[in-house]
Structures are given as structure tokens and as C-alpha cells.
């Protein structure tokens, strides 16, 4: 496993990682996000929502960490949980355990902010991603069907991980 350093607010690096992942997924016929959607993210979210993990000074993993997700988690009050979205790993860093390190980094940030859970979701057909989340201590709490602009009706598996509420215990 590679040792990575977590950073918050490096929007340019996060967008670059996400765009690379989007292009790779498109080539495989598994497109999740359009490049236009990713390029609009800086206008939709504050800079500190953008997380990166760097390895040897290079951005290797990126994600968004936000305080509310009314589309996927309408029953969760804003600010009580962290919601991780658009986690992406650069191909050059794939297979090194960095996605799990990003999940741990996001959980630590949420725990330090006094949030009760880290929550996330993914397309319900992405078996490898589901297995990754479960191996990282997340529990599937159901499937929700959503209407999206780019993919029509989509079923998403929802995952959560309770946090320890004390620094260092996540």
C-alpha cells in the first residue's frame, strides 16, 4: 500500500483526477460522469469540499466531501454526516489501496468535525466498488432509485459508516 498525504481544497488537482477517471470509464463503456459535469463542480461546491490524496507530490485520488445530500439521503439532516462523492483514482495509482485510504481520510475529517457518519452511494451494479466499500467498513443500508439527467433511472446502493466521535478512533 502506498503512503498518501491528504489535502483539502486543491480544486485544480481534484478536477484533473476526476476528468482522467471519467475519460477512462468512458473508454470502457462505463461512463458515470460527463466531463462537463466535472468541470462545473467548482461552481457548485466550495473549495474545501475537494479532497485529494497525493503520493510523491502527485495527486493520485480525488473526491468531494459535502455536508448534505438530499437526493440520495433525504432523511439525513444537513451537517450531521459527511457525504463522499465522485471518488476517483488515477490509473497510474490503481491497485495500491489508495481508495481505502481516501475513505479513511474522509472519515477522519468527518469525525474531527463531530459528524456521526460518513455516507456514500454508487451504482447498484458496480460489484467491485460495492465490495471495496464493504471491505472498508461500510454497511449497505438499501437501494434507492433515482431519476438522473444523464442516465435516466438509476439504482444506487447506499452505504454508511458510523464514526467514533473522538479523534483517532476512526
PDB file of C-alpha atoms in Angstrom:
ATOM      1  CA  UNK A   1       0.000   0.000   0.000  1.00  0.00           C
ATOM      2  CA  UNK A   2       1.320   3.450  -0.917  1.00  0.00           C
ATOM      3  CA  UNK A   3       1.569   6.168   1.719  1.00  0.00           C
ATOM      4  CA  UNK A   4      -0.531   9.151   0.756  1.00  0.00           C
ATOM      5  CA  UNK A   5      -0.946  12.657   2.124  1.00  0.00           C
ATOM      6  CA  UNK A   6      -4.473  14.063   2.358  1.00  0.00           C
ATOM      7  CA  UNK A   7      -5.200  17.599   1.200  1.00  0.00           C
ATOM      8  CA  UNK A   8      -8.334  19.687   1.221  1.00  0.00           C
ATOM      9  CA  UNK A   9      -9.065  22.488  -1.227  1.00  0.00           C
ATOM     10  CA  UNK A  10      -6.824  21.646  -4.189  1.00  0.00           C
ATOM     11  CA  UNK A  11      -9.642  22.049  -6.688  1.00  0.00           C
ATOM     12  CA  UNK A  12      -7.445  22.013  -9.796  1.00  0.00           C
ATOM     13  CA  UNK A  13      -5.763  18.722  -8.852  1.00  0.00           C
ATOM     14  CA  UNK A  14      -9.062  17.097  -7.829  1.00  0.00           C
ATOM     15  CA  UNK A  15     -10.727  18.053 -11.116  1.00  0.00           C
ATOM     16  CA  UNK A  16      -7.768  16.703 -13.103  1.00  0.00           C
ATOM     17  CA  UNK A  17      -8.004  13.312 -11.343  1.00  0.00           C
ATOM     18  CA  UNK A  18     -11.782  13.154 -11.845  1.00  0.00           C
ATOM     19  CA  UNK A  19     -11.520  14.072 -15.531  1.00  0.00           C
ATOM     20  CA  UNK A  20      -8.895  11.384 -16.114  1.00  0.00           C
ATOM     21  CA  UNK A  21     -11.137   8.807 -14.418  1.00  0.00           C
ATOM     22  CA  UNK A  22     -14.158   9.942 -16.442  1.00  0.00           C
ATOM     23  CA  UNK A  23     -12.259   9.521 -19.721  1.00  0.00           C
ATOM     24  CA  UNK A  24     -11.035   6.069 -18.669  1.00  0.00           C
ATOM     25  CA  UNK A  25     -14.543   4.938 -17.690  1.00  0.00           C
ATOM     26  CA  UNK A  26     -15.964   6.287 -20.965  1.00  0.00           C
ATOM     27  CA  UNK A  27     -13.422   4.246 -22.938  1.00  0.00           C
ATOM     28  CA  UNK A  28     -14.548   1.138 -21.054  1.00  0.00           C
ATOM     29  CA  UNK A  29     -18.237   1.879 -21.738  1.00  0.00           C
ATOM     30  CA  UNK A  30     -18.883   2.522 -18.040  1.00  0.00           C
ATOM     31  CA  UNK A  31     -19.266   6.286 -18.067  1.00  0.00           C
ATOM     32  CA  UNK A  32     -20.541   7.749 -14.811  1.00  0.00           C
ATOM     33  CA  UNK A  33     -19.936  11.477 -15.101  1.00  0.00           C
ATOM     34  CA  UNK A  34     -19.579  13.655 -18.141  1.00  0.00           C
ATOM     35  CA  UNK A  35     -16.547  15.874 -18.449  1.00  0.00           C
ATOM     36  CA  UNK A  36     -18.898  18.870 -18.478  1.00  0.00           C
ATOM     37  CA  UNK A  37     -20.405  17.768 -15.143  1.00  0.00           C
ATOM     38  CA  UNK A  38     -16.961  17.537 -13.581  1.00  0.00           C
ATOM     39  CA  UNK A  39     -15.863  20.897 -14.954  1.00  0.00           C
ATOM     40  CA  UNK A  40     -18.940  22.541 -13.349  1.00  0.00           C
ATOM     41  CA  UNK A  41     -18.144  21.177  -9.868  1.00  0.00           C
ATOM     42  CA  UNK A  42     -16.015  24.162  -8.751  1.00  0.00           C
ATOM     43  CA  UNK A  43     -19.035  26.422  -9.318  1.00  0.00           C
ATOM     44  CA  UNK A  44     -21.306  24.092  -7.322  1.00  0.00           C
ATOM     45  CA  UNK A  45     -19.136  23.368  -4.256  1.00  0.00           C
ATOM     46  CA  UNK A  46     -16.737  25.298  -2.021  1.00  0.00           C
ATOM     47  CA  UNK A  47     -13.027  24.649  -2.428  1.00  0.00           C
ATOM     48  CA  UNK A  48     -12.763  22.798   0.889  1.00  0.00           C
ATOM     49  CA  UNK A  49     -15.202  20.147  -0.418  1.00  0.00           C
ATOM     50  CA  UNK A  50     -12.477  18.899  -2.788  1.00  0.00           C
ATOM     51  CA  UNK A  51     -10.202  16.239  -1.310  1.00  0.00           C
ATOM     52  CA  UNK A  52      -7.047  14.792  -2.786  1.00  0.00           C
ATOM     53  CA  UNK A  53      -4.507  12.236  -1.718  1.00  0.00           C
ATOM     54  CA  UNK A  54      -1.038  12.817  -3.064  1.00  0.00           C
ATOM     55  CA  UNK A  55       1.734  10.276  -3.480  1.00  0.00           C
ATOM     56  CA  UNK A  56       5.231  11.625  -4.036  1.00  0.00           C
ATOM     57  CA  UNK A  57       3.728  15.056  -4.683  1.00  0.00           C
ATOM     58  CA  UNK A  58       1.288  13.844  -7.353  1.00  0.00           C
ATOM     59  CA  UNK A  59      -2.487  13.912  -6.939  1.00  0.00           C
ATOM     60  CA  UNK A  60      -3.464  10.233  -7.032  1.00  0.00           C
ATOM     61  CA  UNK A  61      -7.029  10.152  -5.673  1.00  0.00           C
ATOM     62  CA  UNK A  62      -9.777  12.766  -5.513  1.00  0.00           C
ATOM     63  CA  UNK A  63     -13.262  13.045  -4.079  1.00  0.00           C
ATOM     64  CA  UNK A  64     -15.910  15.504  -2.973  1.00  0.00           C
ATOM     65  CA  UNK A  65     -16.894  15.635   0.694  1.00  0.00           C
ATOM     66  CA  UNK A  66     -20.101  17.560   1.360  1.00  0.00           C
ATOM     67  CA  UNK A  67     -22.452  18.132   4.308  1.00  0.00           C
ATOM     68  CA  UNK A  68     -25.783  17.296   2.708  1.00  0.00           C
ATOM     69  CA  UNK A  69     -27.187  15.013   0.018  1.00  0.00           C
ATOM     70  CA  UNK A  70     -30.963  15.486  -0.210  1.00  0.00           C
ATOM     71  CA  UNK A  71     -31.294  13.484  -3.441  1.00  0.00           C
ATOM     72  CA  UNK A  72     -29.812  10.226  -2.138  1.00  0.00           C
ATOM     73  CA  UNK A  73     -30.181  10.759   1.631  1.00  0.00           C
ATOM     74  CA  UNK A  74     -33.293  12.961   2.085  1.00  0.00           C
ATOM     75  CA  UNK A  75     -33.889  11.754   5.652  1.00  0.00           C
ATOM     76  CA  UNK A  76     -30.449  12.825   6.955  1.00  0.00           C
ATOM     77  CA  UNK A  77     -30.352  16.357   8.403  1.00  0.00           C
ATOM     78  CA  UNK A  78     -27.719  18.621   6.801  1.00  0.00           C
ATOM     79  CA  UNK A  79     -24.433  18.852   8.689  1.00  0.00           C
ATOM     80  CA  UNK A  80     -24.841  15.645  10.715  1.00  0.00           C
ATOM     81  CA  UNK A  81     -22.969  13.394   8.265  1.00  0.00           C
ATOM     82  CA  UNK A  82     -20.351  13.681   5.580  1.00  0.00           C
ATOM     83  CA  UNK A  83     -21.261  12.518   2.074  1.00  0.00           C
ATOM     84  CA  UNK A  84     -18.485  11.350  -0.230  1.00  0.00           C
ATOM     85  CA  UNK A  85     -18.982  11.672  -3.975  1.00  0.00           C
ATOM     86  CA  UNK A  86     -17.047  11.244  -7.193  1.00  0.00           C
ATOM     87  CA  UNK A  87     -14.113   9.364  -5.711  1.00  0.00           C
ATOM     88  CA  UNK A  88     -11.621   8.754  -8.498  1.00  0.00           C
ATOM     89  CA  UNK A  89      -8.185   7.127  -8.679  1.00  0.00           C
ATOM     90  CA  UNK A  90      -5.659   7.917 -11.377  1.00  0.00           C
ATOM     91  CA  UNK A  91      -4.852   4.788 -13.380  1.00  0.00           C
ATOM     92  CA  UNK A  92      -1.139   5.096 -12.597  1.00  0.00           C
ATOM     93  CA  UNK A  93      -2.014   4.650  -8.902  1.00  0.00           C
ATOM     94  CA  UNK A  94      -4.702   1.964  -9.208  1.00  0.00           C
ATOM     95  CA  UNK A  95      -4.394  -1.193  -7.138  1.00  0.00           C
ATOM     96  CA  UNK A  96      -2.360   0.378  -4.320  1.00  0.00           C
ATOM     97  CA  UNK A  97      -5.092   0.636  -1.683  1.00  0.00           C
ATOM     98  CA  UNK A  98      -5.443   4.378  -2.138  1.00  0.00           C
ATOM     99  CA  UNK A  99      -9.232   4.330  -2.467  1.00  0.00           C
ATOM    100  CA  UNK A 100      -9.454   2.836   1.024  1.00  0.00           C
ATOM    101  CA  UNK A 101      -7.014   5.479   2.276  1.00  0.00           C
ATOM    102  CA  UNK A 102      -9.297   8.178   0.816  1.00  0.00           C
ATOM    103  CA  UNK A 103     -12.266   6.644   2.636  1.00  0.00           C
ATOM    104  CA  UNK A 104     -10.250   6.672   5.870  1.00  0.00           C
ATOM    105  CA  UNK A 105      -9.147  10.267   5.315  1.00  0.00           C
ATOM    106  CA  UNK A 106     -12.734  11.416   4.682  1.00  0.00           C
ATOM    107  CA  UNK A 107     -13.948   9.511   7.762  1.00  0.00           C
ATOM    108  CA  UNK A 108     -11.271  11.185   9.901  1.00  0.00           C
ATOM    109  CA  UNK A 109     -12.247  14.634   8.623  1.00  0.00           C
ATOM    110  CA  UNK A 110     -15.910  13.951   9.383  1.00  0.00           C
ATOM    111  CA  UNK A 111     -15.090  12.550  12.799  1.00  0.00           C
ATOM    112  CA  UNK A 112     -12.995  15.610  13.638  1.00  0.00           C
ATOM    113  CA  UNK A 113     -15.964  17.804  12.665  1.00  0.00           C
ATOM    114  CA  UNK A 114     -18.265  15.874  15.031  1.00  0.00           C
ATOM    115  CA  UNK A 115     -20.307  14.174  12.320  1.00  0.00           C
ATOM    116  CA  UNK A 116     -21.979  10.880  13.203  1.00  0.00           C
ATOM    117  CA  UNK A 117     -21.487   9.068   9.867  1.00  0.00           C
ATOM    118  CA  UNK A 118     -19.700   9.042   6.559  1.00  0.00           C
ATOM    119  CA  UNK A 119     -22.177   8.134   3.831  1.00  0.00           C
ATOM    120  CA  UNK A 120     -21.787   7.399   0.138  1.00  0.00           C
ATOM    121  CA  UNK A 121     -23.512   5.710  -2.752  1.00  0.00           C
ATOM    122  CA  UNK A 122     -22.720   4.026  -6.036  1.00  0.00           C
ATOM    123  CA  UNK A 123     -24.498   2.478  -8.987  1.00  0.00           C
ATOM    124  CA  UNK A 124     -26.047  -0.731  -7.638  1.00  0.00           C
ATOM    125  CA  UNK A 125     -24.500  -2.737 -10.495  1.00  0.00           C
ATOM    126  CA  UNK A 126     -20.874  -1.861  -9.607  1.00  0.00           C
ATOM    127  CA  UNK A 127     -19.993  -5.048  -7.745  1.00  0.00           C
ATOM    128  CA  UNK A 128     -16.276  -4.299  -7.328  1.00  0.00           C
ATOM    129  CA  UNK A 129     -16.977  -0.874  -5.885  1.00  0.00           C
ATOM    130  CA  UNK A 130     -19.592  -2.306  -3.536  1.00  0.00           C
ATOM    131  CA  UNK A 131     -17.075  -4.903  -2.349  1.00  0.00           C
ATOM    132  CA  UNK A 132     -14.497  -2.149  -1.795  1.00  0.00           C
ATOM    133  CA  UNK A 133     -16.898  -0.134   0.357  1.00  0.00           C
ATOM    134  CA  UNK A 134     -17.870  -3.173   2.401  1.00  0.00           C
ATOM    135  CA  UNK A 135     -14.228  -4.146   2.923  1.00  0.00           C
ATOM    136  CA  UNK A 136     -13.598  -0.608   4.216  1.00  0.00           C
ATOM    137  CA  UNK A 137     -16.205  -0.996   6.960  1.00  0.00           C
ATOM    138  CA  UNK A 138     -19.253   0.483   5.248  1.00  0.00           C
ATOM    139  CA  UNK A 139     -22.658  -1.136   5.618  1.00  0.00           C
ATOM    140  CA  UNK A 140     -25.181  -1.195   2.790  1.00  0.00           C
ATOM    141  CA  UNK A 141     -28.400   0.351   4.070  1.00  0.00           C
ATOM    142  CA  UNK A 142     -30.520  -0.118   0.974  1.00  0.00           C
ATOM    143  CA  UNK A 143     -31.013   0.715  -2.662  1.00  0.00           C
ATOM    144  CA  UNK A 144     -32.694   3.871  -3.925  1.00  0.00           C
ATOM    145  CA  UNK A 145     -33.936   4.532  -7.459  1.00  0.00           C
ATOM    146  CA  UNK A 146     -33.114   7.988  -8.781  1.00  0.00           C
ATOM    147  CA  UNK A 147     -34.029   9.921 -11.901  1.00  0.00           C
ATOM    148  CA  UNK A 148     -30.883  11.498 -13.377  1.00  0.00           C
ATOM    149  CA  UNK A 149     -30.436  13.899 -16.282  1.00  0.00           C
ATOM    150  CA  UNK A 150     -27.608  11.951 -17.895  1.00  0.00           C
ATOM    151  CA  UNK A 151     -28.509   8.303 -17.217  1.00  0.00           C
ATOM    152  CA  UNK A 152     -32.280   8.236 -16.698  1.00  0.00           C
ATOM    153  CA  UNK A 153     -33.460   5.913 -13.938  1.00  0.00           C
ATOM    154  CA  UNK A 154     -30.547   4.632 -11.856  1.00  0.00           C
ATOM    155  CA  UNK A 155     -30.481   2.332  -8.845  1.00  0.00           C
ATOM    156  CA  UNK A 156     -27.908   3.313  -6.257  1.00  0.00           C
ATOM    157  CA  UNK A 157     -26.691   1.299  -3.303  1.00  0.00           C
ATOM    158  CA  UNK A 158     -26.361   3.476  -0.199  1.00  0.00           C
ATOM    159  CA  UNK A 159     -23.583   2.868   2.329  1.00  0.00           C
ATOM    160  CA  UNK A 160     -22.759   4.314   5.704  1.00  0.00           C
ATOM    161  CA  UNK A 161     -20.086   4.011   8.332  1.00  0.00           C
ATOM    162  CA  UNK A 162     -20.629   5.178  11.910  1.00  0.00           C
ATOM    163  CA  UNK A 163     -17.831   7.331  13.278  1.00  0.00           C
ATOM    164  CA  UNK A 164     -16.181   7.091  16.664  1.00  0.00           C
ATOM    165  CA  UNK A 165     -16.807  10.722  17.690  1.00  0.00           C
ATOM    166  CA  UNK A 166     -13.300  11.024  19.127  1.00  0.00           C
ATOM    167  CA  UNK A 167     -10.210  11.915  17.169  1.00  0.00           C
ATOM    168  CA  UNK A 168      -8.019   8.973  16.248  1.00  0.00           C
ATOM    169  CA  UNK A 169     -10.647   6.258  16.590  1.00  0.00           C
ATOM    170  CA  UNK A 170     -11.954   6.070  13.044  1.00  0.00           C
TER     171      UNK A 170
END
